[in-house]
CSV table of C-alpha atoms in Angstrom, one decimal:
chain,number,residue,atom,x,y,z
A,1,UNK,CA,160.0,84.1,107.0
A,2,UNK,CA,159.1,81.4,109.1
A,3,UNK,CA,157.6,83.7,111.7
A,4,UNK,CA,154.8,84.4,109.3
A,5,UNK,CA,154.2,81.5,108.0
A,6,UNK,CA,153.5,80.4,111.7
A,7,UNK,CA,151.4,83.5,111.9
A,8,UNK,CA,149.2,82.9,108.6
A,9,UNK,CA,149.0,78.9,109.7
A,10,UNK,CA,147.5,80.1,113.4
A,11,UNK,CA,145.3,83.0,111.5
A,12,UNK,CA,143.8,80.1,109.3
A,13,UNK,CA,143.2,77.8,112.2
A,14,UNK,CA,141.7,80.3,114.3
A,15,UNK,CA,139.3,81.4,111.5
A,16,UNK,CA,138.6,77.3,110.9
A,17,UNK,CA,137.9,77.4,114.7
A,18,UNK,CA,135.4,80.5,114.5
A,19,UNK,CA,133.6,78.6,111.1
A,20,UNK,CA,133.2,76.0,113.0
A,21,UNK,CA,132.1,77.3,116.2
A,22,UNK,CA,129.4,79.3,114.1
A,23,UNK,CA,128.3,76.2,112.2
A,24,UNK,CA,127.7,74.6,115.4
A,25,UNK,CA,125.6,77.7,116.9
A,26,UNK,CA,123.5,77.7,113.4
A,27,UNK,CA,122.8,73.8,114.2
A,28,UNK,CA,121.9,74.2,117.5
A,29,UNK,CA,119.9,77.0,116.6
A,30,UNK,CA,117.9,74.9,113.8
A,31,UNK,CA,117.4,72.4,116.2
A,32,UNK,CA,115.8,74.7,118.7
A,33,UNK,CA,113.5,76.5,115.6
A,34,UNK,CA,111.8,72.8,115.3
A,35,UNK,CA,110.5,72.9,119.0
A,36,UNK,CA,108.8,76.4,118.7
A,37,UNK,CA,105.4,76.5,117.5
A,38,UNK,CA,104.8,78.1,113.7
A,39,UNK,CA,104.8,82.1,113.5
A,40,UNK,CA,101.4,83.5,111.6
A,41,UNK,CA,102.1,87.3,110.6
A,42,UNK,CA,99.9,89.7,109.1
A,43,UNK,CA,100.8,91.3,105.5
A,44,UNK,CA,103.2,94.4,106.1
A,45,UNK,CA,99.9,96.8,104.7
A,46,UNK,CA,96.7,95.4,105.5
A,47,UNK,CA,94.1,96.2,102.6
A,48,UNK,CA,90.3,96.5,102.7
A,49,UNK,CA,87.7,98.0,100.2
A,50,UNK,CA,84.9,99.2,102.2
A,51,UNK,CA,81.7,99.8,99.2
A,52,UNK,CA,80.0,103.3,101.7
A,53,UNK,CA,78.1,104.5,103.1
A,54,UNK,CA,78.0,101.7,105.3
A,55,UNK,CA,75.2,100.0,106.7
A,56,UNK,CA,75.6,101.4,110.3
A,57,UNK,CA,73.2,99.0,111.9
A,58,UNK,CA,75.4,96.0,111.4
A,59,UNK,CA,78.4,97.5,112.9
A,60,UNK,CA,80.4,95.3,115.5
A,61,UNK,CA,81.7,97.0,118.4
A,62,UNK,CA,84.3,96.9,119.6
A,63,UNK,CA,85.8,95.3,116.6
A,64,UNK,CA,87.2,91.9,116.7
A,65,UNK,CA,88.8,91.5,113.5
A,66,UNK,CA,90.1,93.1,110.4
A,67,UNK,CA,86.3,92.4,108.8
A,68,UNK,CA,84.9,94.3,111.2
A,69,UNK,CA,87.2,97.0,111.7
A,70,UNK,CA,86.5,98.0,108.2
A,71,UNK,CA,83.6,99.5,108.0
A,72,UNK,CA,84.0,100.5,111.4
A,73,UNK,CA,86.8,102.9,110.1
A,74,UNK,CA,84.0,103.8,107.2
A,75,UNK,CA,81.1,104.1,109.1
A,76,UNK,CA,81.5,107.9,109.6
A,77,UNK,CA,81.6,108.8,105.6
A,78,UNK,CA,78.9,110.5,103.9
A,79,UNK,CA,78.0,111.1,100.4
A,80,UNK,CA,77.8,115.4,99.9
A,81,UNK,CA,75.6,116.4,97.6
A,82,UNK,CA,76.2,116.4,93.7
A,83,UNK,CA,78.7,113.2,95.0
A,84,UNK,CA,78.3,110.9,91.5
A,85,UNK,CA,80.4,107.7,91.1
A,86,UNK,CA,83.8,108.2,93.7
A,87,UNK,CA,87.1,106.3,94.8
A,88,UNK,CA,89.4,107.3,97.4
A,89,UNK,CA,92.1,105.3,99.3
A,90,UNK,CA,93.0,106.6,102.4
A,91,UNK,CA,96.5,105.0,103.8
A,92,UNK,CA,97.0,105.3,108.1
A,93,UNK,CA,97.9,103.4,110.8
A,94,UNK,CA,96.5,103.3,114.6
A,95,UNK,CA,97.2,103.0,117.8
A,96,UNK,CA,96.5,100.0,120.0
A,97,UNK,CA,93.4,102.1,121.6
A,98,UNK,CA,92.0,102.8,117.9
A,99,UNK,CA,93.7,106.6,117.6
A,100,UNK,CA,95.0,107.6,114.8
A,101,UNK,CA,98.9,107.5,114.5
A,102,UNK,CA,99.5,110.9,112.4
A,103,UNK,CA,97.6,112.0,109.5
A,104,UNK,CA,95.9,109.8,107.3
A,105,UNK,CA,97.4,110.2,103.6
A,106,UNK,CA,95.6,110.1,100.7
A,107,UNK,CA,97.2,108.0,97.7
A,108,UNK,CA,94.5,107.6,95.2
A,109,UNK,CA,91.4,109.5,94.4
A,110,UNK,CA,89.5,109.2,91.0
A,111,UNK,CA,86.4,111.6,90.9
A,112,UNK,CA,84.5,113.9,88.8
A,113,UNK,CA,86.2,117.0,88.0
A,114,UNK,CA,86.2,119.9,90.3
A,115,UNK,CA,85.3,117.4,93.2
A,116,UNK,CA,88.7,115.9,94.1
A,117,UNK,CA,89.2,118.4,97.4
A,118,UNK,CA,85.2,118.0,98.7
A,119,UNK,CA,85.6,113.9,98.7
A,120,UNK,CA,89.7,114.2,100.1
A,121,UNK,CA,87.7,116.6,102.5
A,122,UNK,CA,84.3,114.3,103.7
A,123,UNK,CA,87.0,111.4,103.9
A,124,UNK,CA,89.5,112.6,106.3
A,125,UNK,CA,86.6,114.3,108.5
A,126,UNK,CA,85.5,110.6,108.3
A,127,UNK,CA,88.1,108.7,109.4
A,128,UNK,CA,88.6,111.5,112.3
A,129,UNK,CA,84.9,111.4,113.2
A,130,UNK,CA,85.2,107.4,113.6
A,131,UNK,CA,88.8,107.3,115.4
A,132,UNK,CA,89.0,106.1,117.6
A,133,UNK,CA,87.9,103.4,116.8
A,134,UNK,CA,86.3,100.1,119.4
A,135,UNK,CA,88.8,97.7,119.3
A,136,UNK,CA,89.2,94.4,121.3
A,137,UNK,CA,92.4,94.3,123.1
A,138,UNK,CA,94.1,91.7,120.3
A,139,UNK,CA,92.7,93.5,117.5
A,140,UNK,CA,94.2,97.0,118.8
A,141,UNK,CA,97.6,95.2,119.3
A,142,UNK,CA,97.5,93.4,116.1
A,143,UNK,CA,97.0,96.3,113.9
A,144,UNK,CA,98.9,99.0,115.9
A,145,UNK,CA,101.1,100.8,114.0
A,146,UNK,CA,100.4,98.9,110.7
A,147,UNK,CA,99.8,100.8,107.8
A,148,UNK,CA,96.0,100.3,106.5
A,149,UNK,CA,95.3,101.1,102.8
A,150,UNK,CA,91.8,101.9,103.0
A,151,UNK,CA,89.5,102.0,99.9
A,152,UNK,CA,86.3,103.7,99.8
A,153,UNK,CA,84.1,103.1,96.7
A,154,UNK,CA,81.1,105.1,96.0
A,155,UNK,CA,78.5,104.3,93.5
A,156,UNK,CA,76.1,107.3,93.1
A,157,UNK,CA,72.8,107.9,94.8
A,158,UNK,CA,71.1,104.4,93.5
A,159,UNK,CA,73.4,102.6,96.6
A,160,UNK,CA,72.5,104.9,99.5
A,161,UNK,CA,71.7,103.3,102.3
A,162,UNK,CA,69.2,105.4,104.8
């Protein structure tokens, strides 16, 4: 009976030894998180409604930052004909060189009747047309393998641009 009282009295010391070696590491460690400089970091899906087509002349290239990338990624979409007011977002995520990483999916569309497959359609040949896309060496490794939800808004014919 002794014997394992011994043996409970060294398991409890050896565990106080472990909580206190541990406290001791999670001190030092705070310490050390005081001397390092603050941590920015993007949103886990980076988010953009891009209002098309887009304005092609004021394109920035290669594309700096998440502004510009944008339209960049929109650049390529064209209304089809009979196209009357249209939303579609397009979720993907690219490589550091601007590639596309997989297939884009498609999570929302809200169109007129009978057009839902011609606008999924014109946007995927889109965002293939415009990948890959310019990207400045920071960009490309900030948004690489991100997922980007992508929102394209039509308006109807009155918002063309030529």
């Amino acid at each position: 009976m002794a014997g394992r009282r011994r043996l409970a009295a060294a398991a409890v010391a050896a565990a106080a030894a472990v909580a206190a070696m541990i406290a001791g590491h999670a001190a030092a460690q705070d310490e050390d998180l005081d001397e390092l400089p603050p941590v920015l970091s993007l949103p886990t899906t980076l988010r953009a409604t891009v209002r098309v087509p887009v304005d092609r002349d004021n394109l920035v290239s290669p594309a700096d930052t998440l502004v510009q990338l944008y339209p960049a990624l929109a650049a390529c979409w064209n209304p089809f004909s009979g196209l009357g007011r249209a939303q579609i977002t397009a979720r993907l995520s690219l490589a550091r060189d601007g590639s596309l990483l997989g297939p884009p999916r498609i999570t929302y569309a809200s169109v007129a009747p009978g057009q839902r497959g011609a606008l999924i359609d014109a946007t995927l040949t889109a965002l293939r047309a415009c990948t890959p896309a310019r990207l400045t060496p920071g960009l490309g490794g900030a948004v690489a393998g991100r997922p980007i939800a992508l929102r394209f808004v039509y308006s109807g014919t009155k918002e063309s641009i030529p």
